[in-house]
């Protein structure tokens, strides 16, 4: 790991970063270096996790977790990351990006009692909880200790936790980690590994980006930095690289194309009043393991969950108005297969991995294409089969807004959003047929 300089001390430098400032720095000998996929040791044809020369204890845990062969993104990234290179990875949802940094950090980390060696930052509490769980299950035969820290819990609880035992790996949201560090409850001076998961979401929100910068400054200059996301704009890619030292850039599949292999995608046009009846009909007619239904507001999540429960469907709902304890409890209940249907807002749309989910329903369409990608990525994970059904409302959108996000109108009609999805990802979403063969979306 070569020493790297921290981002400039001026807080506003990264926060107000202009993509043009770095434009010429990536051009050398007529080539745009920012577009290169640097592979190095990646060229080795690894057919199994054992070919990565992982620790025996780590391989044993990999086998226990049921992993046999690396996904494409794991095959591309793990050989690079275990050599200590910085990694910037953009790859479609459901291809095992989390396992990349979990395995490579556990492979390299030498746990020192009372010393934090790794910081992993993400944008939601649920994702932090899940990442922590992945570290715990893959480190079951190792001495590394992992803990998760996020807001919504009294800071005194985390203070007591750190006084009892300092973890080697901390996972959390930027605000709480920074607070613990500023209060001298968390010492980051020995950190050797720094990870941003769903880095586009973390870096595009200015308050989160400022917190990440502050945390970054509290860690040593010499460390490995890894960043991952399913979607990565040129602007955020440039910002991310300012935190890194000549990162190996791995882009698995052209991000302009939606290539969730094995995922069947359909739409049905209907009025708002017809949605409930159609949803119940769909759930009655389809075989499924678990289903996630996305809606646009907490109120609609609560009401739809009540309707499904009253109709004897095993439903549960998660949204931002629930207390943190309730959200984690319900997430865990769904993950443990205690409930088979989850109604959720987009708080559940990014990075959350429930392996049994094989159907996603967009009860309300997302505002823009990238949001669609993160939603439907809940089904068909790791290249398995899955089904995505989108309800296209023929009613005019209420209260059209002029504000934009990512270049897309927030209140475009559902039909317009569907057109943008098909154009953006070069994918054909077909009309929902009268019947669907379960073998096309159910893994035997």
CSV table of C-alpha atoms in Angstrom, one decimal:
chain,number,residue,atom,x,y,z
A,1,UNK,CA,0.0,0.0,0.0
A,2,UNK,CA,1.6,3.2,-1.2
A,3,UNK,CA,1.2,6.3,1.0
A,4,UNK,CA,-1.5,8.6,-0.1
A,5,UNK,CA,-2.3,12.2,0.7
A,6,UNK,CA,-5.5,13.1,2.3
A,7,UNK,CA,-8.0,15.1,0.4
A,8,UNK,CA,-7.3,18.8,0.7
A,9,UNK,CA,-7.9,20.2,4.1
A,10,UNK,CA,-10.5,22.6,2.8
A,11,UNK,CA,-13.8,20.9,3.6
A,12,UNK,CA,-15.4,22.5,0.5
A,13,UNK,CA,-12.9,21.1,-1.9
A,14,UNK,CA,-14.5,17.7,-2.3
A,15,UNK,CA,-18.0,18.9,-1.4
A,16,UNK,CA,-18.0,21.4,-4.3
A,17,UNK,CA,-15.8,19.3,-6.5
A,18,UNK,CA,-16.1,20.3,-10.2
A,19,UNK,CA,-15.6,17.3,-12.5
A,20,UNK,CA,-13.7,19.6,-15.0
A,21,UNK,CA,-11.0,20.2,-12.4
A,22,UNK,CA,-9.7,16.7,-12.9
A,23,UNK,CA,-10.5,16.4,-16.6
A,24,UNK,CA,-7.0,16.6,-18.0
A,25,UNK,CA,-5.3,14.6,-15.3
A,26,UNK,CA,-6.8,11.4,-16.6
A,27,UNK,CA,-5.5,11.9,-20.2
A,28,UNK,CA,-2.2,10.3,-21.0
A,29,UNK,CA,-0.8,9.3,-24.4
A,30,UNK,CA,-4.2,9.9,-26.0
A,31,UNK,CA,-6.0,7.5,-23.6
A,32,UNK,CA,-8.6,8.3,-21.1
A,33,UNK,CA,-7.2,6.5,-18.0
A,34,UNK,CA,-10.5,7.0,-16.1
A,35,UNK,CA,-12.2,4.6,-18.6
A,36,UNK,CA,-9.6,1.8,-18.3
A,37,UNK,CA,-10.4,-1.4,-16.5
A,38,UNK,CA,-7.1,-2.2,-14.8
A,39,UNK,CA,-6.7,-5.9,-14.1
A,40,UNK,CA,-3.1,-6.9,-13.3
A,41,UNK,CA,-3.3,-10.2,-11.3
A,42,UNK,CA,-7.0,-10.3,-12.3
A,43,UNK,CA,-6.0,-12.2,-15.5
A,44,UNK,CA,-5.5,-15.3,-13.5
A,45,UNK,CA,-8.3,-17.7,-14.3
A,46,UNK,CA,-9.7,-18.5,-10.8
A,47,UNK,CA,-12.4,-21.1,-10.9
A,48,UNK,CA,-13.0,-21.3,-7.2
A,49,UNK,CA,-12.4,-19.4,-4.0
A,50,UNK,CA,-9.5,-21.7,-3.1
A,51,UNK,CA,-7.7,-20.2,-6.2
A,52,UNK,CA,-7.5,-16.8,-4.4
A,53,UNK,CA,-5.2,-18.4,-1.8
A,54,UNK,CA,-7.3,-17.3,1.1
A,55,UNK,CA,-6.6,-18.3,4.7
A,56,UNK,CA,-7.8,-21.8,5.5
A,57,UNK,CA,-10.1,-20.4,8.2
A,58,UNK,CA,-11.6,-18.0,5.7
A,59,UNK,CA,-12.1,-20.7,3.1
A,60,UNK,CA,-13.8,-22.9,5.7
A,61,UNK,CA,-16.3,-20.1,6.4
A,62,UNK,CA,-16.9,-19.6,2.7
A,63,UNK,CA,-17.8,-23.2,2.4
A,64,UNK,CA,-20.0,-23.1,5.4
A,65,UNK,CA,-21.9,-20.1,3.9
A,66,UNK,CA,-22.6,-22.2,0.7
A,67,UNK,CA,-20.3,-20.4,-1.7
A,68,UNK,CA,-18.7,-22.6,-4.4
A,69,UNK,CA,-17.7,-20.4,-7.3
A,70,UNK,CA,-16.9,-16.6,-7.3
A,71,UNK,CA,-19.3,-14.3,-9.2
A,72,UNK,CA,-17.9,-12.3,-12.0
A,73,UNK,CA,-17.3,-9.2,-9.8
A,74,UNK,CA,-15.6,-11.4,-7.2
A,75,UNK,CA,-13.4,-13.0,-9.8
A,76,UNK,CA,-12.3,-9.5,-11.1
A,77,UNK,CA,-11.9,-7.7,-7.7
A,78,UNK,CA,-10.6,-10.2,-5.1
A,79,UNK,CA,-7.2,-10.9,-6.7
A,80,UNK,CA,-6.5,-7.2,-7.0
A,81,UNK,CA,-7.8,-6.2,-3.5
A,82,UNK,CA,-5.9,-9.0,-1.6
A,83,UNK,CA,-2.7,-7.5,-3.0
A,84,UNK,CA,-3.5,-4.2,-1.3
A,85,UNK,CA,-4.4,-2.1,-4.3
A,86,UNK,CA,-7.1,0.5,-4.0
A,87,UNK,CA,-10.3,-0.6,-5.8
A,88,UNK,CA,-13.1,1.3,-7.4
A,89,UNK,CA,-15.8,-1.1,-8.5
A,90,UNK,CA,-19.0,-0.5,-10.4
A,91,UNK,CA,-21.1,-3.6,-11.0
A,92,UNK,CA,-24.7,-4.5,-11.2
A,93,UNK,CA,-26.8,-5.3,-8.1
A,94,UNK,CA,-26.8,-8.8,-6.8
A,95,UNK,CA,-23.3,-9.9,-7.9
A,96,UNK,CA,-21.6,-10.1,-4.5
A,97,UNK,CA,-19.8,-6.8,-4.1
A,98,UNK,CA,-20.1,-7.0,-0.3
A,99,UNK,CA,-18.2,-10.3,-0.2
A,100,UNK,CA,-15.4,-8.7,-2.1
A,101,UNK,CA,-14.4,-6.3,0.6
A,102,UNK,CA,-15.4,-8.6,3.5
A,103,UNK,CA,-13.2,-11.4,2.3
A,104,UNK,CA,-10.2,-9.3,1.2
A,105,UNK,CA,-10.2,-7.3,4.4
A,106,UNK,CA,-10.4,-10.5,6.6
A,107,UNK,CA,-7.6,-12.0,4.4
A,108,UNK,CA,-5.3,-9.1,5.1
A,109,UNK,CA,-6.3,-7.9,8.5
A,110,UNK,CA,-4.0,-8.9,11.4
A,111,UNK,CA,-6.3,-8.2,14.4
A,112,UNK,CA,-4.7,-6.3,17.3
A,113,UNK,CA,-6.6,-6.3,20.6
A,114,UNK,CA,-8.0,-2.9,21.3
A,115,UNK,CA,-7.2,-1.5,17.9
A,116,UNK,CA,-9.6,-0.5,15.0
A,117,UNK,CA,-8.0,-1.7,11.8
A,118,UNK,CA,-10.9,-1.3,9.3
A,119,UNK,CA,-13.7,1.2,8.8
A,120,UNK,CA,-16.7,0.4,6.5
A,121,UNK,CA,-19.1,3.3,5.8
A,122,UNK,CA,-22.5,3.1,4.1
A,123,UNK,CA,-25.6,5.3,3.9
A,124,UNK,CA,-28.3,3.4,5.8
A,125,UNK,CA,-28.6,1.6,9.1
A,126,UNK,CA,-30.1,-1.5,7.5
A,127,UNK,CA,-27.2,-1.9,5.1
A,128,UNK,CA,-24.7,-1.3,7.9
A,129,UNK,CA,-26.4,-4.0,9.9
A,130,UNK,CA,-26.2,-6.4,7.0
A,131,UNK,CA,-22.6,-5.7,6.3
A,132,UNK,CA,-21.7,-6.3,9.9
A,133,UNK,CA,-23.6,-9.7,9.7
A,134,UNK,CA,-21.4,-10.6,6.7
A,135,UNK,CA,-18.2,-9.9,8.5
A,136,UNK,CA,-19.4,-11.9,11.5
A,137,UNK,CA,-20.3,-15.0,9.5
A,138,UNK,CA,-17.1,-15.0,7.4
A,139,UNK,CA,-14.9,-14.4,10.4
A,140,UNK,CA,-16.4,-17.2,12.5
A,141,UNK,CA,-13.0,-19.1,12.5
A,142,UNK,CA,-10.9,-15.9,12.9
A,143,UNK,CA,-10.1,-13.7,15.9
A,144,UNK,CA,-11.4,-10.5,14.2
A,145,UNK,CA,-14.2,-8.7,16.1
A,146,UNK,CA,-16.8,-6.6,14.3
A,147,UNK,CA,-19.3,-4.0,15.6
A,148,UNK,CA,-21.9,-1.8,13.9
A,149,UNK,CA,-22.6,1.8,14.8
A,150,UNK,CA,-25.5,4.0,13.5
A,151,UNK,CA,-27.8,6.7,14.6
A,152,UNK,CA,-31.2,6.2,16.2
A,153,UNK,CA,-29.6,4.5,19.2
A,154,UNK,CA,-28.5,6.5,22.3
A,155,UNK,CA,-24.8,7.2,22.0
A,156,UNK,CA,-24.3,6.0,25.5
A,157,UNK,CA,-25.1,2.5,24.4
A,158,UNK,CA,-22.2,2.7,21.9
A,159,UNK,CA,-19.9,4.3,24.4
A,160,UNK,CA,-20.5,1.4,26.8
A,161,UNK,CA,-20.0,-1.1,23.9
A,162,UNK,CA,-16.6,0.4,23.1
A,163,UNK,CA,-15.6,0.5,26.7
A,164,UNK,CA,-16.3,-3.2,27.0
A,165,UNK,CA,-14.5,-4.2,23.8
A,166,UNK,CA,-12.9,-2.2,21.0
A,167,UNK,CA,-13.7,-4.0,17.7
A,168,UNK,CA,-11.1,-4.6,15.0
A,169,UNK,CA,-13.7,-3.8,12.3
A,170,UNK,CA,-16.3,-1.1,12.6
A,171,UNK,CA,-19.3,-0.7,10.2
A,172,UNK,CA,-21.6,2.2,10.3
A,173,UNK,CA,-23.2,5.4,9.0
A,174,UNK,CA,-21.0,8.5,8.7
A,175,UNK,CA,-22.7,10.6,11.3
A,176,UNK,CA,-22.5,8.2,14.2
A,177,UNK,CA,-18.9,7.1,13.4
A,178,UNK,CA,-17.8,10.7,13.2
A,179,UNK,CA,-19.5,11.5,16.5
A,180,UNK,CA,-17.8,8.6,18.3
A,181,UNK,CA,-14.5,9.7,16.9
A,182,UNK,CA,-14.9,13.3,17.8
A,183,UNK,CA,-15.9,12.4,21.3
A,184,UNK,CA,-12.7,10.4,21.6
A,185,UNK,CA,-14.6,7.1,22.0
A,186,UNK,CA,-13.2,5.8,18.8
A,187,UNK,CA,-9.5,5.9,17.8
A,188,UNK,CA,-9.0,5.6,14.1
A,189,UNK,CA,-5.3,6.3,14.0
A,190,UNK,CA,-4.4,2.6,13.3
A,191,UNK,CA,-6.9,2.1,10.4
A,192,UNK,CA,-5.4,0.2,7.5
A,193,UNK,CA,-8.5,-0.5,5.4
A,194,UNK,CA,-11.2,2.1,4.5
A,195,UNK,CA,-14.4,1.1,2.6
A,196,UNK,CA,-17.3,3.0,1.1
A,197,UNK,CA,-20.2,0.8,0.1
A,198,UNK,CA,-22.9,2.3,-2.2
A,199,UNK,CA,-20.3,5.1,-2.6
A,200,UNK,CA,-22.4,7.1,-5.0
A,201,UNK,CA,-25.2,7.5,-2.4
A,202,UNK,CA,-22.7,8.5,0.3
A,203,UNK,CA,-20.7,11.0,-1.8
A,204,UNK,CA,-23.6,12.7,-3.7
A,205,UNK,CA,-25.2,13.8,-0.4
A,206,UNK,CA,-23.2,16.8,0.8
A,207,UNK,CA,-23.7,16.3,4.5
A,208,UNK,CA,-22.6,12.6,4.2
A,209,UNK,CA,-19.7,13.6,2.0
A,210,UNK,CA,-18.5,16.1,4.6
A,211,UNK,CA,-18.7,13.5,7.4
A,212,UNK,CA,-16.8,11.0,5.3
A,213,UNK,CA,-14.1,13.6,4.7
A,214,UNK,CA,-13.7,14.2,8.4
A,215,UNK,CA,-13.5,10.5,9.1
A,216,UNK,CA,-11.0,10.0,6.3
A,217,UNK,CA,-8.7,12.7,7.8
A,218,UNK,CA,-8.7,10.9,11.2
A,219,UNK,CA,-7.2,7.8,9.6
A,220,UNK,CA,-3.6,7.3,8.5
A,221,UNK,CA,-2.4,8.4,5.0
A,222,UNK,CA,-1.2,4.9,4.3
A,223,UNK,CA,-4.2,2.6,3.9
A,224,UNK,CA,-6.1,0.7,1.4
A,225,UNK,CA,-9.3,2.3,0.1
A,226,UNK,CA,-12.1,0.3,-1.6
A,227,UNK,CA,-15.4,1.8,-3.0
A,228,UNK,CA,-18.3,0.0,-4.5
A,229,UNK,CA,-21.6,0.8,-6.2
A,230,UNK,CA,-24.1,-0.5,-8.7
A,231,UNK,CA,-24.3,2.9,-10.4
A,232,UNK,CA,-21.5,5.4,-10.7
A,233,UNK,CA,-21.7,8.7,-12.5
A,234,UNK,CA,-18.6,10.4,-14.0
A,235,UNK,CA,-18.9,13.1,-11.4
A,236,UNK,CA,-19.0,10.8,-8.4
A,237,UNK,CA,-16.3,8.6,-9.9
A,238,UNK,CA,-14.0,11.6,-10.1
A,239,UNK,CA,-14.8,12.5,-6.5
A,240,UNK,CA,-14.2,8.9,-5.3
A,241,UNK,CA,-10.8,8.8,-7.0
A,242,UNK,CA,-9.6,11.8,-4.9
A,243,UNK,CA,-9.7,9.6,-1.9
A,244,UNK,CA,-7.7,6.9,-3.6
A,245,UNK,CA,-4.2,6.2,-4.8
A,246,UNK,CA,-4.1,5.0,-8.4
A,247,UNK,CA,-7.1,2.7,-7.9
A,248,UNK,CA,-7.7,-0.4,-9.9
A,249,UNK,CA,-11.0,0.4,-11.7
A,250,UNK,CA,-13.2,-2.6,-12.2
A,251,UNK,CA,-16.4,-2.1,-14.2
A,252,UNK,CA,-18.3,-5.3,-14.6
A,253,UNK,CA,-20.6,-4.9,-17.6
A,254,UNK,CA,-21.4,-1.6,-19.3
A,255,UNK,CA,-23.4,0.4,-16.7
A,256,UNK,CA,-25.6,1.6,-19.5
A,257,UNK,CA,-27.1,-1.8,-19.8
A,258,UNK,CA,-29.3,-3.6,-17.3
A,259,UNK,CA,-27.9,-7.2,-17.3
A,260,UNK,CA,-29.4,-8.9,-14.3
A,261,UNK,CA,-29.1,-12.4,-15.8
A,262,UNK,CA,-32.1,-14.6,-15.2
A,263,UNK,CA,-34.4,-11.7,-14.2
A,264,UNK,CA,-37.8,-11.6,-16.1
A,265,UNK,CA,-39.2,-8.1,-16.3
A,266,UNK,CA,-42.8,-7.2,-17.1
A,267,UNK,CA,-45.2,-4.3,-16.8
A,268,UNK,CA,-49.0,-3.9,-16.5
A,269,UNK,CA,-50.9,-0.7,-17.3
A,270,UNK,CA,-53.8,0.1,-14.9
A,271,UNK,CA,-55.4,2.9,-12.9
A,272,UNK,CA,-54.5,3.7,-9.3
A,273,UNK,CA,-57.8,2.2,-8.2
A,274,UNK,CA,-57.0,-1.1,-9.9
A,275,UNK,CA,-53.7,-1.6,-8.2
A,276,UNK,CA,-54.9,-3.4,-5.1
A,277,UNK,CA,-57.0,-5.9,-6.9
A,278,UNK,CA,-54.3,-6.6,-9.5
A,279,UNK,CA,-51.6,-7.0,-6.7
A,280,UNK,CA,-53.7,-9.6,-4.9
A,281,UNK,CA,-54.4,-11.4,-8.2
A,282,UNK,CA,-50.7,-11.5,-8.9
A,283,UNK,CA,-49.8,-12.8,-5.5
A,284,UNK,CA,-52.5,-15.5,-5.7
A,285,UNK,CA,-51.4,-16.7,-9.1
A,286,UNK,CA,-47.6,-16.8,-8.7
A,287,UNK,CA,-45.4,-19.2,-6.9
A,288,UNK,CA,-42.7,-17.4,-4.8
A,289,UNK,CA,-40.3,-17.7,-2.0
A,290,UNK,CA,-40.3,-14.1,-0.9
A,291,UNK,CA,-41.6,-10.9,-2.4
A,292,UNK,CA,-40.6,-7.2,-2.0
A,293,UNK,CA,-43.3,-4.7,-2.9
A,294,UNK,CA,-42.0,-1.1,-3.4
A,295,UNK,CA,-44.3,1.9,-2.8
A,296,UNK,CA,-43.6,5.7,-2.8
A,297,UNK,CA,-44.5,6.8,0.7
A,298,UNK,CA,-44.6,5.5,4.3
A,299,UNK,CA,-48.3,6.1,4.4
A,300,UNK,CA,-48.9,3.9,1.4
A,301,UNK,CA,-46.6,1.2,2.8
A,302,UNK,CA,-48.6,1.1,6.0
A,303,UNK,CA,-51.9,1.0,4.3
A,304,UNK,CA,-50.9,-1.6,1.7
A,305,UNK,CA,-49.4,-3.8,4.4
A,306,UNK,CA,-52.6,-3.6,6.4
A,307,UNK,CA,-54.6,-4.6,3.3
A,308,UNK,CA,-52.4,-7.6,2.6
A,309,UNK,CA,-52.4,-8.7,6.2
A,310,UNK,CA,-56.3,-8.4,6.3
A,311,UNK,CA,-56.3,-10.6,3.2
A,312,UNK,CA,-54.3,-13.3,5.0
A,313,UNK,CA,-51.0,-12.7,3.2
A,314,UNK,CA,-47.9,-13.1,5.4
A,315,UNK,CA,-46.9,-9.4,5.1
A,316,UNK,CA,-44.6,-7.0,6.9
A,317,UNK,CA,-43.5,-3.5,6.2
A,318,UNK,CA,-40.4,-1.3,6.6
A,319,UNK,CA,-40.2,2.4,6.2
A,320,UNK,CA,-38.4,5.4,7.7
A,321,UNK,CA,-41.1,6.4,10.2
A,322,UNK,CA,-40.5,3.2,12.2
A,323,UNK,CA,-38.0,3.4,15.1
A,324,UNK,CA,-34.6,2.0,14.4
A,325,UNK,CA,-35.2,-0.9,16.7
A,326,UNK,CA,-38.5,-1.8,14.9
A,327,UNK,CA,-36.8,-1.5,11.4
A,328,UNK,CA,-34.0,-3.9,12.3
A,329,UNK,CA,-36.4,-6.3,14.1
A,330,UNK,CA,-38.7,-6.4,11.0
A,331,UNK,CA,-35.8,-6.7,8.6
A,332,UNK,CA,-34.4,-9.6,10.6
A,333,UNK,CA,-37.9,-11.3,10.7
A,334,UNK,CA,-38.1,-11.1,6.9
A,335,UNK,CA,-34.5,-12.3,6.4
A,336,UNK,CA,-35.3,-15.3,8.7
A,337,UNK,CA,-38.3,-16.2,6.5
A,338,UNK,CA,-40.8,-15.5,9.3
A,339,UNK,CA,-42.7,-13.3,6.7
A,340,UNK,CA,-42.8,-13.9,3.0
A,341,UNK,CA,-44.0,-10.5,1.8
A,342,UNK,CA,-42.3,-7.2,2.5
A,343,UNK,CA,-43.8,-3.8,1.7
A,344,UNK,CA,-41.2,-1.1,1.7
A,345,UNK,CA,-40.2,2.3,0.6
A,346,UNK,CA,-36.9,2.9,-1.2
A,347,UNK,CA,-35.0,2.7,2.2
A,348,UNK,CA,-34.9,-1.0,1.3
A,349,UNK,CA,-33.9,-0.5,-2.3
A,350,UNK,CA,-30.1,-0.4,-2.2
A,351,UNK,CA,-27.6,-3.1,-1.2
A,352,UNK,CA,-29.9,-5.1,1.0
A,353,UNK,CA,-29.4,-8.8,0.3
A,354,UNK,CA,-32.2,-11.4,1.1
A,355,UNK,CA,-31.3,-14.5,-0.9
A,356,UNK,CA,-34.8,-16.0,-0.9
A,357,UNK,CA,-36.4,-12.9,-2.6
A,358,UNK,CA,-37.3,-13.9,-6.2
A,359,UNK,CA,-40.1,-11.4,-7.0
A,360,UNK,CA,-40.1,-7.6,-6.9
A,361,UNK,CA,-43.2,-5.6,-7.5
A,362,UNK,CA,-43.1,-1.9,-8.3
A,363,UNK,CA,-46.5,-1.1,-6.9
A,364,UNK,CA,-45.5,2.6,-7.4
A,365,UNK,CA,-42.9,3.2,-10.1
A,366,UNK,CA,-39.6,4.9,-9.1
A,367,UNK,CA,-38.8,8.4,-10.2
A,368,UNK,CA,-35.8,7.5,-12.3
A,369,UNK,CA,-34.0,4.6,-13.9
A,370,UNK,CA,-31.2,4.1,-11.4
A,371,UNK,CA,-33.7,3.7,-8.7
A,372,UNK,CA,-35.4,1.0,-10.8
A,373,UNK,CA,-32.1,-0.8,-11.0
A,374,UNK,CA,-31.6,-0.9,-7.3
A,375,UNK,CA,-35.1,-2.0,-6.7
A,376,UNK,CA,-35.3,-4.9,-9.1
A,377,UNK,CA,-31.8,-6.0,-8.1
A,378,UNK,CA,-33.4,-7.4,-4.9
A,379,UNK,CA,-34.6,-10.3,-7.0
A,380,UNK,CA,-32.3,-12.5,-9.2
A,381,UNK,CA,-29.3,-11.9,-7.0
A,382,UNK,CA,-26.0,-13.7,-7.9
A,383,UNK,CA,-27.4,-14.4,-11.3
A,384,UNK,CA,-30.2,-16.6,-10.0
A,385,UNK,CA,-33.7,-16.5,-11.5
A,386,UNK,CA,-36.1,-13.8,-10.5
A,387,UNK,CA,-39.2,-11.8,-11.6
A,388,UNK,CA,-39.9,-8.0,-11.6
A,389,UNK,CA,-43.4,-6.6,-12.2
A,390,UNK,CA,-44.0,-2.9,-12.6
A,391,UNK,CA,-47.4,-1.3,-12.2
A,392,UNK,CA,-47.7,1.5,-14.8
A,393,UNK,CA,-50.3,4.0,-13.6
A,394,UNK,CA,-52.4,5.5,-16.4
A,395,UNK,CA,-53.5,8.4,-14.1
A,396,UNK,CA,-51.7,11.7,-14.5
A,397,UNK,CA,-49.0,12.3,-11.8
A,398,UNK,CA,-50.2,14.6,-9.0
A,399,UNK,CA,-48.4,17.9,-8.3
A,400,UNK,CA,-45.7,17.7,-10.9
A,401,UNK,CA,-42.5,19.1,-9.6
A,402,UNK,CA,-40.0,21.1,-11.6
A,403,UNK,CA,-37.0,20.0,-9.5
A,404,UNK,CA,-34.8,17.3,-11.0
A,405,UNK,CA,-32.7,14.5,-9.7
A,406,UNK,CA,-29.9,13.0,-11.8
A,407,UNK,CA,-31.3,14.8,-14.8
A,408,UNK,CA,-34.8,13.1,-14.6
A,409,UNK,CA,-38.0,14.8,-13.7
A,410,UNK,CA,-39.3,13.6,-10.3
A,411,UNK,CA,-42.9,13.6,-11.5
A,412,UNK,CA,-42.7,12.1,-15.0
A,413,UNK,CA,-45.6,9.8,-15.9
A,414,UNK,CA,-45.0,6.1,-15.2
A,415,UNK,CA,-45.0,5.5,-18.9
A,416,UNK,CA,-42.3,8.1,-19.4
A,417,UNK,CA,-40.2,6.5,-16.6
A,418,UNK,CA,-40.6,3.1,-18.2
A,419,UNK,CA,-39.4,4.5,-21.6
A,420,UNK,CA,-36.4,6.0,-19.8
A,421,UNK,CA,-35.6,2.7,-18.1
A,422,UNK,CA,-35.7,0.8,-21.4
A,423,UNK,CA,-33.6,3.4,-23.1
A,424,UNK,CA,-31.1,3.9,-20.3
A,425,UNK,CA,-30.4,0.2,-19.8
A,426,UNK,CA,-31.1,-1.0,-23.3
A,427,UNK,CA,-33.6,-3.6,-22.0
A,428,UNK,CA,-37.0,-4.6,-23.1
A,429,UNK,CA,-39.7,-4.7,-20.4
A,430,UNK,CA,-42.6,-6.7,-21.8
A,431,UNK,CA,-46.4,-6.6,-21.0
A,432,UNK,CA,-47.4,-9.0,-18.2
A,433,UNK,CA,-48.7,-12.2,-19.8
A,434,UNK,CA,-51.9,-13.9,-18.5
A,435,UNK,CA,-49.7,-16.7,-17.0
A,436,UNK,CA,-46.0,-17.1,-16.2
A,437,UNK,CA,-44.2,-20.4,-16.1
A,438,UNK,CA,-42.7,-20.6,-12.6
A,439,UNK,CA,-39.6,-22.3,-13.9
A,440,UNK,CA,-38.6,-19.0,-15.6
A,441,UNK,CA,-38.2,-17.2,-12.2
A,442,UNK,CA,-38.0,-20.0,-9.6
A,443,UNK,CA,-34.7,-21.8,-9.0
A,444,UNK,CA,-35.2,-25.5,-8.7
